[in-house]
Amino acid sequence: MTAVFQSWGLSYEAAWLFATVAGVLLIAFPLMLAVAMVIYVDRKVWAAVALRRGPNVVGPFGLLQSFADGLKVFLQETIIPAAANKGLFLIAPIVTFTVALSAWAVIPFNSGAVLADINVGLLYIFAISSLGVYGVVIAGWASNSKYPFFSAMRAAAQMISYEVSIGFILICVVLWAGTFNLNGIIEAQRGHGLGIVNGFVFNVLLFPMWVMFLISSLAETARAPFDLTEAESELVAGYQTEYSSMSFALFWLGEYANVLLMCALNAILFFGGWLPPLDWEPLYLVPGWIWLLAKIFFFFLIFSWIKATVPRFRYDQLMRLGWKVFLPLSLVFVVLVSGWLMLTRYG
Amino acid sequence: MIQAFAFYLFAALVIASGALTVLARNPVHSVLWLIVAFFNGAGLMVLVGAEFIAMLLVIVYVGAVAVLFLFVVMMLDIDFAELRAGFIRNFPLGIAIAAVLLAELVLGIGAYRAGAIGLGTPMGDAAPLLGESNIENIGALLYGRYLFLFECAGLILLVAMIGAIVLTHRERKSPRAQQNIARQIARNPNEATVNARPEVGRGIEL
C-alpha cells in the first residue's frame, strides 16, 4: 500500500506512515463491526439452542441489537468504586482491548494482504495473547473486591496452564511448515492432504493437535466450558463485577476480538487460512479473504455451539485437563512430529 | 531518524520504569513497572534486529514469569511501615548486592569486548550469518556450536525443577477421593437408575 501513497507524490517515509495508519484502520474498523455482529450471532445461536427467539426487536431480525447495547453503555455513567485503585482500575480494560486488537497486525487476509509481514509472526501472536491475562489480573486486583480478586487468581493460573500446551502445539505446526511466518505456514498447507485438500488438519499427526488447539483456545479465551473467571454462580460476574459503562464495554469488545482471533488462528494454522478448502483451480477465483472470513465464522459457530451446549468445568478438572492430559500429549506429539520429519524430510 | 527516536523513547522508558520499580511504594505497582520495563526492553531488541529474542522476552518474562510474580505479590499481606523499618538494617546487604551486580556487568562487558564467545565482533555490533533469519542463526549456534553447553543448561534446569518438586512434595496421610472421569462417562442411565415399587414398610435392596 506504500506504493499507492508514493504514487500520489509523497516521500517514502510519509507514504509508509499513511499506509500503516490506513492498514490499521482497515483492520480495526471491520474488526469492531465483526465483533458487534458476532455478539449478535452468539446470542442468536444460544437462543436457538434454548428454543428461544433471541434478539429480534432492534432493526431487521434484531441485527442492530449490539449497536443499541453499545449506545446504552456509552451513555451510562462510569462508576469507580471508592476502594478501588483508580489508575489501574481504568487501565485494565484499556489493556485488554489494546492487546486484543494488536494481535491482528500479523493476521494475513490474503497472500500479501497483511499489515506486518514479520518472520516471527506466530511468536508475536503467542506473545501478545499471553499479555491478555494482565487486563483480567489488573482488573481483579484494582477493584479491591473479593469476587474480582478470586477471578483474577483463576485467570492467571488458567491462562498460564493452557499457554504451555498451546506452545507445544504451535511448535508441531511450525516444525511441519518450517517457518514462523503466518503466510509461510498457510503456503505450506497448499495441497497438504493427498494433494487435494488444503490444511494441516488432514495430516494424521497434526489432527490430534488441532483438536487440542481448539479446546485450548476455548480455555485461553475463557469461553464456556472453561469460563471459570466469570462463573456467575460462584463469582457474581468475576473480574467485571465492579465495572460499568464504557470500561465494561471495552472488556466485552476485547473478549470477543480475542475469540475471533482464536477462530482465525484455528483457520490459519490448521485449515489453510485464505486458501480454499480444495486445491482446485476454480475455487481460487473467490478472493482469499472471503475464504478466511468463512472459516473464522465457521469456527465461531462451533464456539457458540459449545457455549450453548456444554456445562462448566470444575476448577480442578480444568487444571487436570491442562497439566495431566494436554501437556504430556502435546509433548509426545512434538517428539513424534520431529521424529517423523527427521525420518522423511531431513534424514 | 525514526530509529533514533524509537531508541530514545524505549531507552528512556526502560530506565524510568526500572527506577519506578524500585521506588514504587506498592509492590503490585512495582511488578507492573517491571513489566513495562521488560516490554520496552523487547522494543530495544526489535530495534537492533533481534526480533526472536524480543518475542521470547515478552513470552517468557512478561507472559509467564511476571504473571507468577504478580500472582504471588498480589496475595501478600504487606505492612508498609514494617517494610520501611527494615531499610537501615538491610542497607549494607543491598549495597553489597549492587556492587556484585556492577562487577558482573563490568566483567560481562569486558568478556564481550574480548570477543571470546564469538557471538559478535569485539566492537559490539553483532555479526549474524548473512541471508538467514534470526531464528535460523540462533538455532545454528545453539544446536551446532554450543550444543553441549545448551544441553547442560537444560539438564541443570531439569535438576532444579525436580529438586523443587521433591522439596515441596507432601505425602498425603489419607487417600483422597479420586475422580475417575472415564468411569463417569461410561455410565449409562440404565445401570445408574433403578425403577422399583417397594412394598409399604420395606426398603429396597440396591
Coordinates of C-alpha atoms in Angstrom, one line a residue:
Chain A
M1 CA 0.0 0.0 0.0
T2 CA 3.0 2.2 0.5
A3 CA 3.5 2.3 -3.3
V4 CA 0.0 3.7 -3.8
F5 CA 0.6 6.6 -1.4
Q6 CA 4.0 7.2 -3.0
S7 CA 2.4 7.4 -6.4
W8 CA 0.4 10.4 -5.0
G9 CA 3.7 12.3 -4.7
L10 CA 4.5 11.6 -1.1
S11 CA 8.0 10.9 0.2
Y12 CA 8.7 7.2 1.2
E13 CA 8.5 8.0 5.0
A14 CA 5.2 9.9 4.7
A15 CA 3.8 7.2 2.4
W16 CA 4.8 4.5 4.8
L17 CA 3.2 6.3 7.7
F18 CA -0.1 6.9 5.8
A19 CA -0.1 3.3 4.5
T20 CA 0.4 1.9 8.0
V21 CA -2.3 4.1 9.6
A22 CA -4.7 3.2 6.7
G23 CA -3.9 -0.5 7.2
V24 CA -4.6 -0.3 11.0
L25 CA -7.9 1.4 10.3
L26 CA -8.7 -1.1 7.6
I27 CA -8.3 -3.9 10.2
A28 CA -9.6 -2.2 13.3
F29 CA -13.0 -0.9 11.9
P30 CA -14.1 -4.1 10.2
L31 CA -13.0 -6.0 13.3
M32 CA -15.1 -3.8 15.6
L33 CA -18.1 -4.3 13.2
A34 CA -17.4 -8.0 13.1
V35 CA -17.3 -8.1 16.9
A36 CA -20.7 -6.4 17.1
M37 CA -22.2 -8.8 14.6
V38 CA -20.6 -11.8 16.2
I39 CA -22.1 -10.9 19.6
Y40 CA -25.5 -10.9 17.9
V41 CA -24.7 -14.3 16.3
D42 CA -23.6 -15.7 19.6
R43 CA -26.9 -14.6 21.2
K44 CA -28.9 -16.0 18.3
V45 CA -27.2 -19.4 18.4
W46 CA -27.6 -19.5 22.1
A47 CA -31.2 -18.6 21.9
A48 CA -31.9 -21.2 19.1
V49 CA -30.3 -24.0 21.2
A50 CA -32.5 -22.9 24.2
L51 CA -35.6 -22.8 21.9
R52 CA -35.9 -19.0 22.3
R53 CA -36.0 -16.3 19.7
G54 CA -33.0 -14.2 20.8
P55 CA -32.7 -10.5 20.0
N56 CA -35.3 -9.7 17.3
V57 CA -36.6 -6.1 18.1
V58 CA -33.9 -3.6 17.1
G59 CA -33.5 -3.4 13.3
P60 CA -34.4 -6.2 10.9
F61 CA -34.1 -9.6 12.7
G62 CA -32.6 -7.7 15.6
L63 CA -29.4 -7.2 13.6
L64 CA -28.8 -3.8 15.3
Q65 CA -29.1 -5.1 18.8
S66 CA -25.4 -4.9 19.5
F67 CA -25.3 -1.2 18.4
A68 CA -28.2 -0.4 20.6
D69 CA -26.3 -2.1 23.5
G70 CA -23.2 -0.2 22.6
L71 CA -25.1 3.1 22.7
K72 CA -26.6 2.2 26.0
V73 CA -23.3 1.5 27.8
F74 CA -21.7 4.6 26.1
L75 CA -24.4 6.8 27.7
Q76 CA -24.1 5.2 31.1
E77 CA -22.1 6.7 34.0
T78 CA -18.7 5.3 34.7
I79 CA -18.7 4.2 38.4
I80 CA -15.4 3.8 40.1
P81 CA -15.6 2.1 43.5
A82 CA -14.2 4.3 46.3
A83 CA -11.9 1.5 47.5
A84 CA -10.6 0.8 44.0
N85 CA -7.1 1.7 42.8
K86 CA -8.3 4.3 40.4
G87 CA -5.5 4.4 37.9
L88 CA -5.1 0.6 37.5
F89 CA -8.9 0.2 37.6
L90 CA -9.2 2.3 34.4
I91 CA -6.1 1.0 32.7
A92 CA -7.2 -2.7 32.9
P93 CA -10.0 -2.6 30.3
I94 CA -7.7 -0.5 28.0
V95 CA -5.0 -3.2 28.3
T96 CA -7.5 -5.9 27.4
F97 CA -8.8 -4.0 24.4
T98 CA -5.5 -2.9 23.1
V99 CA -3.9 -6.3 23.4
A100 CA -6.9 -7.9 21.7
L101 CA -6.6 -5.5 18.7
S102 CA -2.8 -5.5 18.3
A103 CA -2.6 -9.3 17.8
W104 CA -4.5 -8.8 14.5
A105 CA -1.5 -6.9 13.0
V106 CA 0.1 -10.1 11.7
I107 CA -3.0 -12.0 10.5
P108 CA -2.8 -12.5 6.7
F109 CA -6.1 -11.9 4.9
N110 CA -4.7 -12.9 1.5
S111 CA -1.3 -13.6 0.1
G112 CA 0.5 -10.3 0.8
A113 CA -2.5 -8.7 2.5
V114 CA -1.0 -8.4 5.9
L115 CA -0.2 -5.3 7.9
A116 CA 3.1 -6.6 9.4
D117 CA 4.7 -9.5 7.5
I118 CA 7.3 -10.3 10.1
N119 CA 9.1 -13.6 10.2
V120 CA 8.3 -14.3 13.8
G121 CA 4.5 -13.8 13.2
L122 CA 3.3 -16.8 15.2
L123 CA 5.6 -15.9 18.1
Y124 CA 4.2 -12.4 18.1
I125 CA 0.7 -13.7 18.4
F126 CA 1.8 -16.1 21.1
A127 CA 3.5 -13.2 23.0
I128 CA 0.5 -10.8 22.6
S129 CA -2.1 -13.4 23.6
S130 CA 0.0 -14.1 26.7
L131 CA -0.4 -10.5 27.6
G132 CA -4.2 -10.8 27.6
V133 CA -4.2 -12.1 31.1
Y134 CA -2.9 -8.8 32.5
G135 CA -6.1 -7.0 31.8
V136 CA -8.0 -9.5 33.8
V137 CA -5.5 -9.7 36.7
I138 CA -5.1 -6.0 37.0
A139 CA -8.9 -5.5 36.9
G140 CA -9.3 -8.1 39.6
W141 CA -6.7 -6.6 41.9
A142 CA -7.6 -2.9 41.3
S143 CA -11.3 -3.5 42.0
N144 CA -10.4 -4.2 45.6
S145 CA -13.3 -6.6 46.0
K146 CA -13.2 -10.3 46.7
Y147 CA -15.0 -11.8 43.7
P148 CA -13.0 -10.0 41.1
F149 CA -9.9 -11.0 43.0
F150 CA -10.8 -14.7 43.0
S151 CA -11.5 -14.3 39.3
A152 CA -8.1 -12.8 38.7
M153 CA -6.4 -15.6 40.5
R154 CA -8.2 -18.2 38.4
A155 CA -7.5 -16.3 35.2
A156 CA -3.8 -16.2 35.9
A157 CA -3.5 -19.9 36.7
Q158 CA -5.8 -21.0 33.9
M159 CA -4.1 -19.0 31.1
I160 CA -0.6 -19.9 32.1
S161 CA -1.5 -23.6 32.2
Y162 CA -3.0 -23.7 28.8
E163 CA -0.4 -21.5 27.2
V164 CA 2.2 -24.2 27.8
S165 CA 0.4 -26.8 25.8
I166 CA -0.6 -24.3 23.1
G167 CA 3.1 -23.5 22.8
F168 CA 3.9 -27.2 22.1
I169 CA 1.0 -27.4 19.6
L170 CA 2.3 -24.4 17.8
I171 CA 5.8 -25.9 17.7
C172 CA 4.4 -29.0 15.9
V173 CA 2.8 -26.8 13.3
V174 CA 5.9 -24.7 12.9
L175 CA 8.1 -27.8 12.5
W176 CA 5.9 -29.1 9.7
A177 CA 5.7 -25.7 8.0
G178 CA 9.3 -24.9 8.5
T179 CA 8.6 -21.2 9.3
F180 CA 7.1 -18.9 11.9
N181 CA 5.7 -16.5 9.3
L182 CA 1.9 -17.0 9.1
N183 CA 1.8 -16.6 5.3
G184 CA 4.5 -19.2 5.0
I185 CA 2.5 -21.6 7.3
I186 CA -0.5 -21.1 5.0
E187 CA 1.5 -21.7 1.9
A188 CA 2.9 -24.9 3.4
Q189 CA -0.7 -26.2 3.6
R190 CA -1.4 -26.0 -0.1
G191 CA -2.5 -29.4 -1.2
H192 CA -1.3 -30.9 2.0
G193 CA -3.9 -33.7 2.2
L194 CA -3.2 -36.1 -0.7
G195 CA -2.6 -33.1 -2.9
I196 CA -6.3 -32.3 -3.0
V197 CA -7.3 -30.6 0.2
N198 CA -5.6 -27.6 1.8
G199 CA -4.9 -27.7 5.5
F200 CA -2.7 -29.4 8.2
V201 CA -5.8 -30.8 9.8
F202 CA -5.8 -33.6 7.2
N203 CA -2.5 -34.8 8.5
V204 CA -2.7 -37.8 10.8
L205 CA 0.0 -36.4 13.1
L206 CA -1.5 -32.9 13.2
F207 CA -5.2 -33.7 13.5
P208 CA -5.0 -34.5 17.3
M209 CA -3.0 -31.3 17.6
W210 CA -5.9 -29.4 16.1
V211 CA -8.4 -31.0 18.5
M212 CA -6.3 -30.0 21.4
F213 CA -5.7 -26.5 20.0
L214 CA -9.5 -26.0 19.6
I215 CA -10.1 -27.0 23.3
S216 CA -7.1 -24.9 24.5
S217 CA -8.3 -21.9 22.6
L218 CA -11.6 -22.2 24.4
A219 CA -9.7 -22.2 27.7
E220 CA -7.3 -19.4 26.6
T221 CA -10.2 -17.1 25.8
A222 CA -12.1 -18.2 28.9
R223 CA -15.1 -19.3 26.9
A224 CA -17.6 -21.9 28.1
P225 CA -16.9 -24.6 29.3
F226 CA -13.8 -23.0 30.7
D227 CA -15.4 -19.6 31.7
L228 CA -14.4 -20.0 35.3
T229 CA -13.2 -16.4 35.5
E230 CA -16.8 -15.2 35.2
A231 CA -18.7 -18.2 36.7
E232 CA -21.8 -16.3 37.8
S233 CA -22.9 -18.9 40.3
E234 CA -19.7 -18.6 42.3
L235 CA -18.2 -15.2 41.4
V236 CA -21.1 -12.9 40.5
A237 CA -19.5 -11.6 37.3
G238 CA -15.9 -12.3 38.0
Y239 CA -13.4 -9.6 37.3
Q240 CA -16.1 -7.5 35.6
T241 CA -18.2 -7.2 38.7
E242 CA -17.2 -3.6 39.6
Y243 CA -17.1 -2.3 36.0
S244 CA -19.8 -0.3 34.3
S245 CA -20.4 1.7 31.2
M246 CA -17.5 2.0 28.6
S247 CA -14.9 0.3 30.8
F248 CA -17.2 -2.7 30.9
A249 CA -17.9 -2.5 27.1
L250 CA -14.1 -2.5 26.4
F251 CA -13.8 -5.8 28.3
W252 CA -16.6 -7.2 26.1
L253 CA -15.1 -6.0 22.9
G254 CA -11.7 -7.2 23.8
E255 CA -13.0 -10.6 24.8
Y256 CA -14.9 -11.1 21.5
A257 CA -12.0 -9.8 19.5
N258 CA -9.8 -12.4 21.2
V259 CA -12.4 -15.1 20.4
L260 CA -12.3 -14.1 16.8
L261 CA -8.5 -14.1 16.9
M262 CA -8.5 -17.7 18.2
C263 CA -11.0 -18.7 15.4
A264 CA -8.7 -17.1 12.9
L265 CA -5.7 -19.0 14.3
N266 CA -7.6 -22.3 14.1
A267 CA -8.4 -21.4 10.4
I268 CA -4.8 -20.3 9.6
L269 CA -2.8 -23.0 11.4
F270 CA -4.9 -26.0 10.6
F271 CA -7.5 -25.2 7.8
G272 CA -5.4 -23.3 5.3
G273 CA -6.2 -19.7 6.2
W274 CA -7.1 -17.8 3.0
L275 CA -6.6 -20.9 0.8
P276 CA -9.9 -22.5 -0.4
P277 CA -10.6 -25.9 1.2
L278 CA -9.8 -27.8 -2.0
D279 CA -6.7 -27.3 -4.1
W280 CA -8.8 -26.9 -7.2
E281 CA -8.3 -24.1 -9.7
P282 CA -11.9 -22.6 -10.0
L283 CA -12.1 -22.2 -6.2
Y284 CA -9.1 -19.8 -6.3
L285 CA -11.4 -17.3 -8.2
V286 CA -13.0 -16.5 -4.9
P287 CA -10.9 -13.9 -3.1
G288 CA -8.8 -15.3 -0.3
W289 CA -10.2 -13.0 2.5
I290 CA -13.7 -14.4 1.8
W291 CA -12.4 -18.0 2.5
L292 CA -10.7 -16.8 5.7
L293 CA -13.8 -15.0 6.9
A294 CA -15.9 -18.0 6.1
K295 CA -13.6 -20.2 8.1
I296 CA -13.5 -17.8 11.0
F297 CA -17.3 -17.7 11.0
F298 CA -17.4 -21.5 10.9
F299 CA -15.2 -21.7 14.0
F300 CA -17.2 -19.0 15.8
L301 CA -20.3 -21.1 15.2
I302 CA -18.5 -24.0 16.8
F303 CA -17.5 -21.8 19.7
S304 CA -21.0 -20.6 20.4
W305 CA -22.5 -24.1 19.8
I306 CA -20.1 -25.4 22.5
K307 CA -21.1 -22.4 24.8
A308 CA -24.7 -23.3 24.4
T309 CA -24.3 -27.0 25.0
V310 CA -21.6 -27.8 27.5
P311 CA -21.8 -27.3 31.3
R312 CA -18.9 -25.5 33.0
F313 CA -15.8 -27.4 34.2
R314 CA -14.9 -27.5 37.8
Y315 CA -11.6 -25.8 38.6
D316 CA -9.6 -28.9 39.5
Q317 CA -10.9 -30.6 36.4
L318 CA -9.7 -27.7 34.3
M319 CA -6.2 -27.9 35.8
R320 CA -6.1 -31.7 35.4
L321 CA -7.0 -31.4 31.7
G322 CA -4.3 -28.8 31.2
W323 CA -1.4 -30.3 33.1
K324 CA -2.1 -34.0 33.1
V325 CA -3.7 -34.6 29.7
F326 CA -2.7 -31.8 27.3
L327 CA 0.8 -31.1 28.4
P328 CA 2.1 -34.7 28.2
L329 CA 0.1 -35.4 25.0
S330 CA 1.4 -32.3 23.2
L331 CA 5.0 -33.1 24.3
V332 CA 4.7 -36.7 22.9
F333 CA 3.4 -35.2 19.6
V334 CA 6.4 -32.8 19.4
V335 CA 8.7 -35.8 19.6
L336 CA 6.5 -37.8 17.1
V337 CA 6.3 -34.9 14.6
S338 CA 10.0 -34.0 14.8
G339 CA 10.9 -37.7 14.6
W340 CA 8.8 -38.2 11.5
L341 CA 10.2 -35.1 9.9
M342 CA 13.8 -36.2 10.6
L343 CA 12.9 -39.6 9.0
T344 CA 11.2 -38.3 5.9
R345 CA 12.3 -34.8 5.2
Y346 CA 15.7 -34.0 6.8
G347 CA 17.1 -37.5 7.3
Chain B
M1 CA 15.5 9.4 12.2
I2 CA 12.6 7.2 13.3
Q3 CA 15.1 4.6 14.7
A4 CA 16.8 7.2 16.8
F5 CA 13.5 8.5 18.1
A6 CA 12.3 5.0 18.9
F7 CA 15.5 4.1 20.6
Y8 CA 15.5 7.1 22.9
L9 CA 11.8 6.5 23.6
F10 CA 12.3 2.9 24.6
A11 CA 15.5 3.5 26.4
A12 CA 14.1 6.4 28.5
L13 CA 11.0 4.3 29.3
V14 CA 13.2 1.3 30.4
I15 CA 15.2 3.5 32.7
A16 CA 12.1 5.3 34.0
S17 CA 10.1 2.2 34.7
G18 CA 13.2 0.5 36.2
A19 CA 13.5 3.3 38.6
L20 CA 9.8 3.3 39.4
T21 CA 10.1 -0.5 40.0
V22 CA 12.4 0.3 42.9
L23 CA 10.7 3.4 44.1
A24 CA 7.1 2.4 44.0
R25 CA 5.6 2.0 47.5
N26 CA 3.1 -0.6 46.5
P27 CA 4.7 -4.0 45.5
V28 CA 2.0 -4.6 42.9
H29 CA 2.8 -1.3 41.2
S30 CA 6.5 -2.4 41.3
V31 CA 5.7 -5.6 39.4
L32 CA 3.7 -3.7 36.9
W33 CA 6.5 -1.2 36.3
L34 CA 8.9 -4.2 35.9
I35 CA 6.6 -5.5 33.2
V36 CA 6.7 -2.1 31.4
A37 CA 10.5 -2.3 31.6
F38 CA 10.5 -5.8 30.1
F39 CA 8.2 -4.6 27.4
N40 CA 10.4 -1.7 26.4
G41 CA 13.4 -3.9 26.6
A42 CA 11.8 -6.1 24.0
G43 CA 11.3 -2.9 21.9
L44 CA 15.0 -2.2 22.1
M45 CA 15.7 -5.8 20.9
V46 CA 13.5 -5.3 17.9
L47 CA 15.4 -2.1 17.1
V48 CA 18.7 -4.0 17.0
G49 CA 17.1 -6.6 14.7
A50 CA 16.9 -9.4 17.3
E51 CA 13.1 -9.9 16.9
F52 CA 13.3 -13.5 18.0
I53 CA 14.9 -12.5 21.3
A54 CA 12.3 -9.7 21.7
M55 CA 9.4 -12.1 21.3
L56 CA 11.0 -14.6 23.7
L57 CA 11.5 -11.8 26.2
V58 CA 7.8 -11.0 26.0
I59 CA 6.6 -14.6 26.1
V60 CA 8.9 -15.8 28.9
Y61 CA 9.3 -12.8 31.1
V62 CA 6.1 -10.8 30.6
G63 CA 3.8 -13.7 29.7
A64 CA 4.9 -16.2 32.3
V65 CA 7.4 -15.1 34.9
A66 CA 5.9 -11.7 35.7
V67 CA 2.4 -13.2 35.9
L68 CA 3.6 -15.6 38.6
F69 CA 5.4 -12.7 40.3
L70 CA 2.1 -10.7 40.2
F71 CA 0.2 -13.7 41.4
V72 CA 2.4 -14.1 44.5
V73 CA 2.7 -10.4 45.2
M74 CA -1.0 -9.7 45.0
M75 CA -1.6 -12.3 47.7
L76 CA 1.0 -10.9 50.1
D77 CA -0.4 -9.0 53.1
I78 CA 2.2 -6.3 53.3
D79 CA 2.7 -3.9 56.2
F80 CA 4.3 -0.9 54.6
A81 CA 5.6 0.6 57.9
E82 CA 7.4 -2.6 58.7
L83 CA 8.9 -2.7 55.2
R84 CA 10.4 0.8 55.6
A85 CA 11.6 0.0 59.2
G86 CA 13.9 -2.7 57.7
F87 CA 15.6 -0.2 55.3
I88 CA 18.6 0.8 57.5
R89 CA 19.2 -2.8 58.6
N90 CA 19.2 -4.2 55.1
F91 CA 21.1 -1.2 53.6
P92 CA 24.6 -2.8 53.7
L93 CA 23.3 -6.0 52.1
G94 CA 21.7 -4.0 49.3
I95 CA 24.9 -2.2 48.7
A96 CA 26.8 -5.5 48.6
I97 CA 24.4 -7.0 46.0
A98 CA 24.6 -3.8 44.0
A99 CA 28.4 -4.0 44.0
V100 CA 28.3 -7.6 42.9
L101 CA 25.9 -6.8 40.1
L102 CA 28.1 -3.9 38.9
A103 CA 31.2 -6.1 39.0
E104 CA 29.3 -8.8 36.9
L105 CA 28.3 -6.1 34.4
V106 CA 31.9 -4.8 34.1
L107 CA 33.2 -8.4 33.7
G108 CA 30.5 -9.3 31.2
I109 CA 31.2 -6.2 29.0
G110 CA 34.9 -6.9 29.3
A111 CA 34.5 -10.5 28.2
Y112 CA 32.2 -9.5 25.4
R113 CA 34.7 -6.9 24.1
A114 CA 37.5 -9.5 24.3
G115 CA 35.4 -11.4 21.8
A116 CA 35.8 -14.8 23.5
I117 CA 32.3 -16.0 22.8
G118 CA 32.5 -15.2 19.1
L119 CA 28.8 -14.1 19.0
G120 CA 29.6 -10.8 17.5
T121 CA 32.5 -8.7 16.8
P122 CA 34.5 -7.1 19.6
M123 CA 33.2 -3.7 18.8
G124 CA 29.8 -4.6 19.9
D125 CA 27.9 -4.8 16.6
A126 CA 26.5 -8.3 16.2
A127 CA 27.6 -10.2 13.1
P128 CA 24.8 -12.5 12.0
L129 CA 25.1 -15.1 9.3
L130 CA 24.2 -13.4 6.1
G131 CA 20.9 -14.1 4.3
E132 CA 19.4 -16.0 7.2
S133 CA 16.7 -15.1 9.7
N134 CA 17.2 -14.6 13.3
I135 CA 15.7 -17.9 14.3
E136 CA 18.0 -19.8 11.9
N137 CA 21.0 -18.0 13.2
I138 CA 20.3 -18.7 16.9
G139 CA 19.3 -22.3 16.1
A140 CA 22.5 -22.9 14.2
L141 CA 24.5 -21.5 17.0
L142 CA 22.7 -23.3 19.9
Y143 CA 22.2 -26.7 18.3
G144 CA 25.6 -26.6 16.5
R145 CA 28.4 -24.9 18.1
Y146 CA 27.1 -24.7 21.7
L147 CA 25.1 -27.9 21.7
F148 CA 26.9 -29.3 24.7
L149 CA 26.5 -26.2 26.8
F150 CA 22.9 -25.9 25.7
E151 CA 22.1 -29.4 26.8
C152 CA 23.9 -28.9 30.1
A153 CA 21.8 -25.8 30.8
G154 CA 18.7 -27.9 30.1
L155 CA 19.9 -30.6 32.4
I156 CA 20.6 -28.2 35.2
L157 CA 17.1 -26.7 34.8
L158 CA 15.6 -30.2 34.9
V159 CA 17.5 -31.0 38.1
A160 CA 16.4 -27.7 39.7
M161 CA 12.8 -28.5 38.7
I162 CA 12.8 -32.0 40.1
G163 CA 14.5 -30.6 43.3
A164 CA 11.8 -28.1 43.8
I165 CA 9.1 -30.7 43.3
V166 CA 10.9 -33.1 45.8
L167 CA 11.3 -30.3 48.4
T168 CA 7.6 -29.3 48.3
H169 CA 6.1 -32.7 47.9
R170 CA 4.0 -33.9 50.8
E171 CA 2.9 -37.4 51.3
R172 CA -0.9 -37.5 51.8
K173 CA -1.9 -39.2 55.0
S174 CA -5.4 -40.2 53.9
P175 CA -6.2 -41.3 50.3
R176 CA -8.1 -38.5 48.6
A177 CA -11.3 -39.3 46.7
Q178 CA -10.2 -39.9 43.1
Q179 CA -12.4 -38.9 40.3
N180 CA -12.4 -41.4 37.5
I181 CA -13.6 -39.5 34.5
A182 CA -13.6 -42.4 32.1
R183 CA -15.9 -44.4 34.5
Q184 CA -18.2 -41.4 34.9
I185 CA -18.5 -41.0 31.2
A186 CA -19.0 -44.8 30.6
R187 CA -22.0 -44.9 32.9
N188 CA -25.4 -45.0 31.2
P189 CA -28.9 -44.3 32.6
N190 CA -29.9 -48.0 32.6
E191 CA -27.4 -49.0 35.2
A192 CA -27.4 -45.8 37.1
T193 CA -31.1 -45.7 38.0
V194 CA -33.4 -48.4 39.2
N195 CA -37.2 -48.3 38.8
A196 CA -38.8 -50.2 41.7
R197 CA -42.0 -50.2 43.6
P198 CA -41.2 -51.5 47.2
E199 CA -43.9 -52.7 49.5
V200 CA -45.0 -50.3 52.2
G201 CA -42.8 -50.5 55.2
R202 CA -40.0 -52.4 53.5
G203 CA -36.9 -50.9 52.0
I204 CA -35.3 -51.7 48.8
E205 CA -32.1 -53.6 48.2
L206 CA -29.6 -51.9 46.0

